[in-house]
Coordinates of C-alpha atoms in Angstrom, one line a residue:
X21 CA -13.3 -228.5 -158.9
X22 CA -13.6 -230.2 -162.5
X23 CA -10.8 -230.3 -164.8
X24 CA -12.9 -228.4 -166.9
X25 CA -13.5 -225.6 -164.8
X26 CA -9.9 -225.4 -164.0
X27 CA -9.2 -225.1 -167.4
X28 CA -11.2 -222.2 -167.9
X29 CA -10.3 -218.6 -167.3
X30 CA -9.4 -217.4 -163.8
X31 CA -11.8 -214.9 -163.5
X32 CA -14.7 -217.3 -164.8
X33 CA -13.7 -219.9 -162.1
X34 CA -13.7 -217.2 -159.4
X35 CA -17.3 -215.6 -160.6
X36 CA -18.5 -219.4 -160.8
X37 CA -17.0 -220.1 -157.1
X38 CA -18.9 -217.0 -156.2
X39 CA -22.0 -217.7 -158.0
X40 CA -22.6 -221.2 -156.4
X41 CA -21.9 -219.6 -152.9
X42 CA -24.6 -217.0 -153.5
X43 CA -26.9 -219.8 -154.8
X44 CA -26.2 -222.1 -151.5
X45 CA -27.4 -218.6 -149.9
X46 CA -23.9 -219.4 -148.2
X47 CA -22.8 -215.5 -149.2
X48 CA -25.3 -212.1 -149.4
X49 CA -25.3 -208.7 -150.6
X50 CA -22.3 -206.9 -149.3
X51 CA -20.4 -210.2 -147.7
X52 CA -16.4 -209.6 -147.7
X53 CA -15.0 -212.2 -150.0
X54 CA -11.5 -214.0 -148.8
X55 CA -8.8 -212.6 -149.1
X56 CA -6.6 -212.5 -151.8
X57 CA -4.0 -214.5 -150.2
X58 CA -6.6 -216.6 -149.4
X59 CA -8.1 -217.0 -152.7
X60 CA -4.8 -217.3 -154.4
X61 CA -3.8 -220.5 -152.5
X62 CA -7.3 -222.5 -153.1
X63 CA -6.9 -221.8 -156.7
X64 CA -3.0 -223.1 -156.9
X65 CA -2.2 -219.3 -158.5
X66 CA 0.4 -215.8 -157.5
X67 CA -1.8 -213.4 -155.5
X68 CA -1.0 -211.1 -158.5
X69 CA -3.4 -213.7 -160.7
X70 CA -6.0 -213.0 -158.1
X71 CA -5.9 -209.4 -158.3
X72 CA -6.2 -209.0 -162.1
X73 CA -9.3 -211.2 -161.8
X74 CA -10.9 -209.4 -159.1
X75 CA -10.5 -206.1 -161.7
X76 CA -12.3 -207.9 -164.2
X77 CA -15.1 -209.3 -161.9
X78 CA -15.6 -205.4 -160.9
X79 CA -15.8 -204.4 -164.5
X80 CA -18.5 -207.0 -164.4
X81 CA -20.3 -205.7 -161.5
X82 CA -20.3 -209.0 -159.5
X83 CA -18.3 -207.4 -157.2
X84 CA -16.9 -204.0 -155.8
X85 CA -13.6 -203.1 -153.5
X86 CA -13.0 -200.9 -151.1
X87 CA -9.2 -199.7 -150.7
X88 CA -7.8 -201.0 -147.4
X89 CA -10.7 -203.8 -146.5
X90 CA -11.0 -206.0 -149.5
X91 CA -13.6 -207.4 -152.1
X92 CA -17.2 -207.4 -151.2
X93 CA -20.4 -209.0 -153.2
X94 CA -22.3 -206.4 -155.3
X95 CA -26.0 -205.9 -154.1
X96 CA -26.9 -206.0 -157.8
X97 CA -26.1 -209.4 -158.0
X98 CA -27.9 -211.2 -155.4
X99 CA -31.0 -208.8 -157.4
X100 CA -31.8 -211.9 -159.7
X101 CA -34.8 -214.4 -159.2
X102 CA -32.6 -217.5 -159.1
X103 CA -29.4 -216.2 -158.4
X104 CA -28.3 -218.9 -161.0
X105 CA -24.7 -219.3 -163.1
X106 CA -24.4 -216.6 -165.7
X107 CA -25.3 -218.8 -168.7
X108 CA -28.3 -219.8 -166.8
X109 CA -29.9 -216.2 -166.2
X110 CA -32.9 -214.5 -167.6
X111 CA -31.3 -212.1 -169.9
X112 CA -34.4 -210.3 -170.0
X113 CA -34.3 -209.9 -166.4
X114 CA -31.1 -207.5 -166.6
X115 CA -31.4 -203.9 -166.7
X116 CA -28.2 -202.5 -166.4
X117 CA -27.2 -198.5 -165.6
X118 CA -23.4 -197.7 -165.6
X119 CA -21.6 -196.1 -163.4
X120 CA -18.6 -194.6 -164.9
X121 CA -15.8 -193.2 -162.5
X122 CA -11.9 -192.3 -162.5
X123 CA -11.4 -194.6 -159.7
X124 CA -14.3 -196.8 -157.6
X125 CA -11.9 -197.1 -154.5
X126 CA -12.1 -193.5 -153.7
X127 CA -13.7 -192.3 -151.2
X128 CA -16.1 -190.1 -153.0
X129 CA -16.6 -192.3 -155.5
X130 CA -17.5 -194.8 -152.9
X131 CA -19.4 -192.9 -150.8
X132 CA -22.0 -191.4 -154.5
X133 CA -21.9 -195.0 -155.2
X134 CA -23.9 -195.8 -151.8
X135 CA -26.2 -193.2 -153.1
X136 CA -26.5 -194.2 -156.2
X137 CA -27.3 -197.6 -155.1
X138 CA -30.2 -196.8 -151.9
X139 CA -32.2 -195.2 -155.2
X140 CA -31.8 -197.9 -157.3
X141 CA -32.2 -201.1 -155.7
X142 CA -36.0 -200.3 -155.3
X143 CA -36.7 -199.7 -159.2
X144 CA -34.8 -203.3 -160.5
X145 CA -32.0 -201.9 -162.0
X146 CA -28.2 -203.7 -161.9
X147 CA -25.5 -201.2 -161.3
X148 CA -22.2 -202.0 -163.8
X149 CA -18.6 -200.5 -162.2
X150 CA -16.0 -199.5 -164.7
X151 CA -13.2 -198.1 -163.7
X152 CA -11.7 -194.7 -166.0
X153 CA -8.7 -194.8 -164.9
X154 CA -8.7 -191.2 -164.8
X155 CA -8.1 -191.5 -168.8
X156 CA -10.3 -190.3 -171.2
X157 CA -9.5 -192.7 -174.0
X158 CA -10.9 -195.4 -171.6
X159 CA -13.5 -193.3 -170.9
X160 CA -14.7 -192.6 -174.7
X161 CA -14.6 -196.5 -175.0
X162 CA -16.9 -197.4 -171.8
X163 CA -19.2 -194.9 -173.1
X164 CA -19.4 -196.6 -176.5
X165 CA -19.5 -200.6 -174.9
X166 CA -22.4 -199.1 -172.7
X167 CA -24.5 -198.1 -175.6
X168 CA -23.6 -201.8 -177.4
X169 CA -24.3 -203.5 -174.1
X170 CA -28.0 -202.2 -173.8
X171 CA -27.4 -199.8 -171.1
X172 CA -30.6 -198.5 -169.8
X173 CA -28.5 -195.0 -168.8
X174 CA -25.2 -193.8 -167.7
X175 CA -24.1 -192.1 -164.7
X176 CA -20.6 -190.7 -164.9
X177 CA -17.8 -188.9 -163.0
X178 CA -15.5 -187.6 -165.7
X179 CA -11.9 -187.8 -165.5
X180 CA -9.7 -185.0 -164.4
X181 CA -8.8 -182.6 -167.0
X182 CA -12.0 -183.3 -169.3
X183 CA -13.8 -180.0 -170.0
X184 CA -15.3 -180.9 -173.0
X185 CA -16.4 -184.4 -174.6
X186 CA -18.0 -185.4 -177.8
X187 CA -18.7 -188.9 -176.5
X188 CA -21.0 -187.8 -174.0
X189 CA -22.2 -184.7 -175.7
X190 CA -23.7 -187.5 -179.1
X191 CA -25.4 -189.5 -176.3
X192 CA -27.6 -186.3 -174.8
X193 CA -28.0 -185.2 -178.7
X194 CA -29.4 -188.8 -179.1
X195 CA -31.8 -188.7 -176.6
X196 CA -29.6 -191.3 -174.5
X197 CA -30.0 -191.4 -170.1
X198 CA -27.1 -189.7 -169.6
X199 CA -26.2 -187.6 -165.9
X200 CA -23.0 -186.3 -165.0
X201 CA -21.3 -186.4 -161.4
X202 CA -19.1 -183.6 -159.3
X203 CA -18.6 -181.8 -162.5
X204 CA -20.2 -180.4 -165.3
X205 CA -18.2 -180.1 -168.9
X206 CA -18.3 -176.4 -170.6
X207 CA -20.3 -176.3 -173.6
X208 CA -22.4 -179.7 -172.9
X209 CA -25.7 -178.9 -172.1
X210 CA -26.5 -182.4 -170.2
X211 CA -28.1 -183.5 -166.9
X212 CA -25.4 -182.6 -164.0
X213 CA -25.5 -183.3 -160.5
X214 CA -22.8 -181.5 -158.4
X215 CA -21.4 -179.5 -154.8
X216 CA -21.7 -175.9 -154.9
X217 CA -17.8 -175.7 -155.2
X218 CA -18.1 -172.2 -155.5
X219 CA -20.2 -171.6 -152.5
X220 CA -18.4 -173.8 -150.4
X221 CA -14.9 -172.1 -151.3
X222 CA -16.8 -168.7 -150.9
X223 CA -18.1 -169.9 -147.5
X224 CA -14.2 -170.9 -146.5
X225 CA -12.5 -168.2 -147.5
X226 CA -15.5 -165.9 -146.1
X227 CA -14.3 -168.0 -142.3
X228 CA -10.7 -166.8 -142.8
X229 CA -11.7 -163.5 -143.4
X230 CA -14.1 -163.5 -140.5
X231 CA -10.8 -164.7 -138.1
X232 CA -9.1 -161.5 -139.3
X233 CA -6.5 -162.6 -142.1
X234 CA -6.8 -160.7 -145.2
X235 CA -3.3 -162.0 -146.7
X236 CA -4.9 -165.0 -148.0
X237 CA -3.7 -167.5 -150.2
X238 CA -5.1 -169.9 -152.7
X239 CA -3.7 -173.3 -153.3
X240 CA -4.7 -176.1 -156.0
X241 CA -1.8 -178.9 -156.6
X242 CA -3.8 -181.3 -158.7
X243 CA -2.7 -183.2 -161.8
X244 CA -5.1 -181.9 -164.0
X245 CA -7.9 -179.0 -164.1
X246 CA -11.5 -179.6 -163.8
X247 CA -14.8 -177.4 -163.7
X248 CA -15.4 -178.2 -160.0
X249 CA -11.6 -176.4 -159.2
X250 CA -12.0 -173.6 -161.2
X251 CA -15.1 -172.9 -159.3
X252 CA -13.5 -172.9 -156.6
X253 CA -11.2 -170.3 -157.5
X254 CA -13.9 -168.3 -158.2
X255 CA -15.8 -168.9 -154.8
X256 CA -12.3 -167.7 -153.4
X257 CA -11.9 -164.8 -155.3
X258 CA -15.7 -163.1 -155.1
X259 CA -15.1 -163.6 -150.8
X260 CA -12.2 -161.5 -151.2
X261 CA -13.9 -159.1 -153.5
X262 CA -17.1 -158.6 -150.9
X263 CA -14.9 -158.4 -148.3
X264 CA -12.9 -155.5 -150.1
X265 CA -9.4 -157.5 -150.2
X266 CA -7.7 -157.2 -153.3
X267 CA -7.2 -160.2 -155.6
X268 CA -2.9 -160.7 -155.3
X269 CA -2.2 -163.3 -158.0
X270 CA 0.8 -164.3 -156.5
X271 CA -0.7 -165.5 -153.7
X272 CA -2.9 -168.1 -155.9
X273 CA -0.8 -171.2 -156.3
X274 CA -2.3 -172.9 -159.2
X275 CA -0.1 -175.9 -160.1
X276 CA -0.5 -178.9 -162.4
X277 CA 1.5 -181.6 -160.6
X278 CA 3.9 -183.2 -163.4
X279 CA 2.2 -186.9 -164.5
X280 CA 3.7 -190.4 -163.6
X281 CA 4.0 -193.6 -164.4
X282 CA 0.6 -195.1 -162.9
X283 CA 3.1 -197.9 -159.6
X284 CA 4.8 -194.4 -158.9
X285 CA 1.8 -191.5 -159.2
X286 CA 0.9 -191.5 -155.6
X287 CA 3.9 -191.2 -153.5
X288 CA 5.6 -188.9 -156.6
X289 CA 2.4 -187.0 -156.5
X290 CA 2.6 -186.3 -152.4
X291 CA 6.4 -185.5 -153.0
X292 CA 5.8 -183.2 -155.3
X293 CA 3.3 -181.2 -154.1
X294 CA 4.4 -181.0 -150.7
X295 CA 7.8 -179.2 -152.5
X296 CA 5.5 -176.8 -154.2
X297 CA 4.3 -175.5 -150.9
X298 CA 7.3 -175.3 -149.4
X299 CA 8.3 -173.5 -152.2
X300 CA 5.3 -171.1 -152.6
X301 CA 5.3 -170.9 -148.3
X302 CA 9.1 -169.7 -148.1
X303 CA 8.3 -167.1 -150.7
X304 CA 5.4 -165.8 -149.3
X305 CA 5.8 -164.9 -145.9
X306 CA 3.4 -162.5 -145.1
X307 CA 0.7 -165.2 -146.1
X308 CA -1.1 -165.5 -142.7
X309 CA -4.2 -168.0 -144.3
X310 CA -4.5 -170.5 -146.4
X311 CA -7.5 -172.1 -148.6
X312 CA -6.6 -175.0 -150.2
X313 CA -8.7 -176.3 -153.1
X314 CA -8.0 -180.0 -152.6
X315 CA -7.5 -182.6 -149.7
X316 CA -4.1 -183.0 -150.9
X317 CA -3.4 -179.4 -151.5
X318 CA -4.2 -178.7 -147.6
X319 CA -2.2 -181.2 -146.3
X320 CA 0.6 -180.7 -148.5
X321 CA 0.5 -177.1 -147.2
X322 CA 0.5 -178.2 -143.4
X323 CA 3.2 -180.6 -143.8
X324 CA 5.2 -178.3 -145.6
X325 CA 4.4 -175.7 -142.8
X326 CA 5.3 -177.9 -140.1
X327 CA 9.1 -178.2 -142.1
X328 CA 9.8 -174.5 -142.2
X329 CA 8.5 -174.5 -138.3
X330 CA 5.0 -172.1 -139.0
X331 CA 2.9 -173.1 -136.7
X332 CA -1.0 -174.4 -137.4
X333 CA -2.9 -172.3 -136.7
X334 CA -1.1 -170.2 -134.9
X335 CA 1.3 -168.3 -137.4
X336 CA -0.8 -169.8 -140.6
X337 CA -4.7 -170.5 -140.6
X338 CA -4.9 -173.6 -143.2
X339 CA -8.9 -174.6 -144.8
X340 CA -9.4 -177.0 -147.2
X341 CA -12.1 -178.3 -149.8
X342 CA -13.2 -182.2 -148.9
X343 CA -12.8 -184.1 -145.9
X344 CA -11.0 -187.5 -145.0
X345 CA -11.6 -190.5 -143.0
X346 CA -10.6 -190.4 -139.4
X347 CA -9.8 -186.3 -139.7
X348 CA -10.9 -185.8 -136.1
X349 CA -8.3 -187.9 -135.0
X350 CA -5.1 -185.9 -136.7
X351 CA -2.4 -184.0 -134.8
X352 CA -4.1 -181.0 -136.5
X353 CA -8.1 -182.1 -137.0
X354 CA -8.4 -179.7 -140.0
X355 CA -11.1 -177.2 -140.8
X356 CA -12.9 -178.1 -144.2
X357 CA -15.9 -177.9 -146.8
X358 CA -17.3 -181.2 -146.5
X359 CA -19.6 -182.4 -149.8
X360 CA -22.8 -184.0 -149.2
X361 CA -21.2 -187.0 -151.0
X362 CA -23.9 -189.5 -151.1
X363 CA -27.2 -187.4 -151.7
X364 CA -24.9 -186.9 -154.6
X365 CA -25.4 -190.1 -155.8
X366 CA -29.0 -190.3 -154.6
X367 CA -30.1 -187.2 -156.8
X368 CA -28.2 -188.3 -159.6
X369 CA -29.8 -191.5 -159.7
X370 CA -33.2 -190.4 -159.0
X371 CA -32.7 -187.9 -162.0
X372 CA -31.5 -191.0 -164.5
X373 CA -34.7 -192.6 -163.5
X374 CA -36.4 -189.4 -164.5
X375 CA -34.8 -188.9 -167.8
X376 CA -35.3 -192.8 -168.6
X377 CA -38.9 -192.7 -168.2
X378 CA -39.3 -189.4 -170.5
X379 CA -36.0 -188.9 -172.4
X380 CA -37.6 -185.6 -174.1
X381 CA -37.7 -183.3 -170.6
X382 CA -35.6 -180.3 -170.2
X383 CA -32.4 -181.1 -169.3
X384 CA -31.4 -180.2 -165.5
X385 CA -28.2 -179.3 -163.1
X386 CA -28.5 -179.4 -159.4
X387 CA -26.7 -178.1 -157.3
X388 CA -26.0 -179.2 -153.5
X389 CA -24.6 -176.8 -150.5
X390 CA -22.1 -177.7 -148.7
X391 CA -21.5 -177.4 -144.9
X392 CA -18.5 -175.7 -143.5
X393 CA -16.7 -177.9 -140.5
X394 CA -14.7 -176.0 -138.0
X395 CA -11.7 -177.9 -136.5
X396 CA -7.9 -176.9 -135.3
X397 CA -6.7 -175.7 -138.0
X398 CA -8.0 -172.0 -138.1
X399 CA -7.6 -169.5 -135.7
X400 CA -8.0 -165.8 -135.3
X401 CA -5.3 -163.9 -137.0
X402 CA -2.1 -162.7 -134.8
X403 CA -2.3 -158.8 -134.4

C-alpha cells in the first residue's frame, strides 16, 4: 500500500482494497469479506475503526452485513462493465434505487431485500442500503439526499412509530417512484406493498378459538406503534366477534416498551417486556390463550410463563405473529403467522419498476396472505 493511500480515509482504503479484488476477479457477488479482526490487523487500526468503516461502505452500497456471519460484496457492485475504482466509473452507467429500512441486519429486512434484489438485477438498476436507524429524522434526511443523489426511486420500510410523513407524502405529490414496505402511513395515499396483518392475526386467533379457548388474550410489547400492529389488533378482535366471544379489554396488553440508550435497547428491551408479561400473566389467570402481536411479545410471554410454572401449551396456548430462524429446533417450536417476506420485496420492486416507467398510473397497495404454521405451542383447551 502507497503512502498515499494510507493517508486517505479508512473507508476509502478499504472500498479501494475491495475494488481492486473485484477487478483481479479475485472476489464475486456475495463473497464473505474477512473478518473484522482480520481486516483491522492488515490495516495497522482497533477493530472498532473497522466497523465504522464497514457502516459507511453499506451506506454506499458496496457492501451489505448480515448479523452473526459478517460482511458480504453487494451484487450491485460487481453490475458495472469494468468493475473499475470509483473515480474511474461511467457515471452514466449508475442507476441507483434506494432502499430505505430501520435496520438492514434484520431478518425481514434481509430476507425483502433478497426480493427486492432477484427483480432488479435483471432491469440494471444498483441497489443503495441506508440504514434508519429506526429514527425518523434520519429517515426525513435519506429521503431528501436520495432525491439530490439522482435516485431513480425509493423503496422504504418506515420506522416504527411513523403513521404519517410529509417527506414521503411531497415525493408521491411530485410524481417521484416512491413504494412503501410492511406498512402503509394513514392519510398517504402512495404505492404500499404489505402482509395481510389483519388476516393473519384473524387466522391465529380463529386457531385458538378452534382448540376451544375463548379466554383469549392479546399481547403487543413493542417500542413504538405502527399500522401493521394495529391491524393486527383488529384481525384479533373481529375473530372474537365472529366467533361470539366478547372483546375483554383487559385482556389486551398493549404496551409501549420505555426507550433506551441505543448499546443498552436490546437486552433492556427483553428485560422489560418479559416483566410486563409476568405482570399481565399473574393478573390474569383465567387467560387460557395467548396471541401475541410480535416475535418478542410471544416469547416474552413463554418465558415469563415458564417463571410462574404455566405450562406451554398445556395450561396456556401461546401464537405469535412472525417467525425466527431455527424455530423448529426450540424447547417449545412455537405456533406462528409466518410473512411471505421476500415476495415482499419482489412485488415491491416490480411495482417501482412500474411506477418509474409511467409515474402518472393510479397509485396501488397490495396485499399478501399469510400462512398459519402449527407447532408445540397450541393445544386444545383443558376442560
Amino acid at each position: 500500500m502507497t503512502q498515499e493511500a494510507k493517508r486517505a480515509p479508512l473507508y476509502l482504503q478499504i472500498r479501494d482494497y475491495i475494488l481492486e479484488h473485484i477487478h483481479q476477479n479475485k472476489w464475486q457477488a456475495n463473497d464473505r469479506l474477512p473478518t473484522e479482526a482480520v481486516l483491522a490487523d492488515q490495516f495497522g487500526v482497533s477493530r472498532f475503526t473497522v466497523k465504522n468503516a464497514l457502516s459507511e461502505l453499506v451506506k454506499e452500497g458496496l457492501i451489505y452485513r448480515i448479523q452473526g456471519k459478517g460482511s458480504f460484496i453487494s451484487p450491485t457492485v460487481t453490475e458495472h462493465e469494468d468493475h473499475s475504482l470509483p473515480q474511474e466509473r461511467t457515471v452514466g452507467a449508475f442507476r441507483p434505487i434506494v432502499f430505505l429500512t430501520p435496520s438492514i441486519q434484520s431478518t425481514l429486512s434481509s430476507n425483502i431485500l433478497a426480493g427486492v434484489e432477484e427483480v432488479l438485477s435483471d432491469h440494471g438498476y444498483q441497489i443503495v442500503y441506508r440504514s434508519t436507524r429506526n429514527d425518523q429524522e434520519i429517515e426525513r434526511q435519506a429521503l431528501q439526499e436520495c432525491v439530490r443523489m439522482g435516485a431513480r426511486g425509493v423503496m422504504i420500510f418506515p420506522v416504527d412509530g411513523e403513521s404519517y410523513s410529509e417527506d414521503i407524502l411531497r415525493l408521491t405529490l411530485n410524481k417521484f417512484p416512491v413504494v412503501v414496505i410492511d406498512r402503509y402511513l394513514r392519510g398517504v395515499d402512495t404505492n404500499c406493498v404489505c402482509s395481510d396483518n389483519a388476516g393473519g392475526a384473524f387466522d391465529a386467533t380463529s386457531h385458538l378459538i378452534e382448540l376451544g379457548h375463548s379466554n383469549i388474550a392479546f399481547v403487543a410489547l413493542h417500542n413504538r406503534t405502527t399500522t401493521s400492529l394495529e391491524d393486527r389488533l383488529t384481525g384479533f378482535e373481529k375473530a372474537l366477534t365472529k366467533h361470539h366471544i366478547p372483546v375483554d379489554h383487559r385482556r389486551c396488553l398493549f404496551e409501549l416498551l420505555a426507550e433506551h440508550p441505543p448499546k443498552a435497547e436490546k437486552c433492556d428491551a427483553i428485560r422489560d417486556a418479559k416483566s410486563l408479561a409476568l405482570s399481565f400473566l399473574d393478573r390474569n389467570p383465567d387467560v387460557t390463550a395467548v396471541f401475541a402481536a410480535t416475535t418478542g411479545s410471544g416469547l416474552a410471554v413463554m418465558e415469563a410463563a415458564e417463571e410462574l410454572g404455566i405450562r406451554v401449551p398445556e395450561q396456556l396456548s401461546v401464537i405469535f405473529f412472525d417467525d425466527y430462524k431455527h424455530s423448529a429446533l426450540s424447547r417449545i417450536p412455537p405456533s406462528c403467522v409466518v410473512q411471505q417476506e421476500k415476495e415482499i420485496g419482489a412485488e415491491a420492486a416490480k411495482l417501482l419498476l412500474s411506477v418509474i416507467e409511467n409515474p402518472l398510473q393510479e397509485r396501488r397497495q397490495l396485499t399478501l396472505p399469510t400462512r398459519l404454521v402449527l407447532r408445540n405451542s397450541t393445544a386444545e383447551a383443558r376442560k
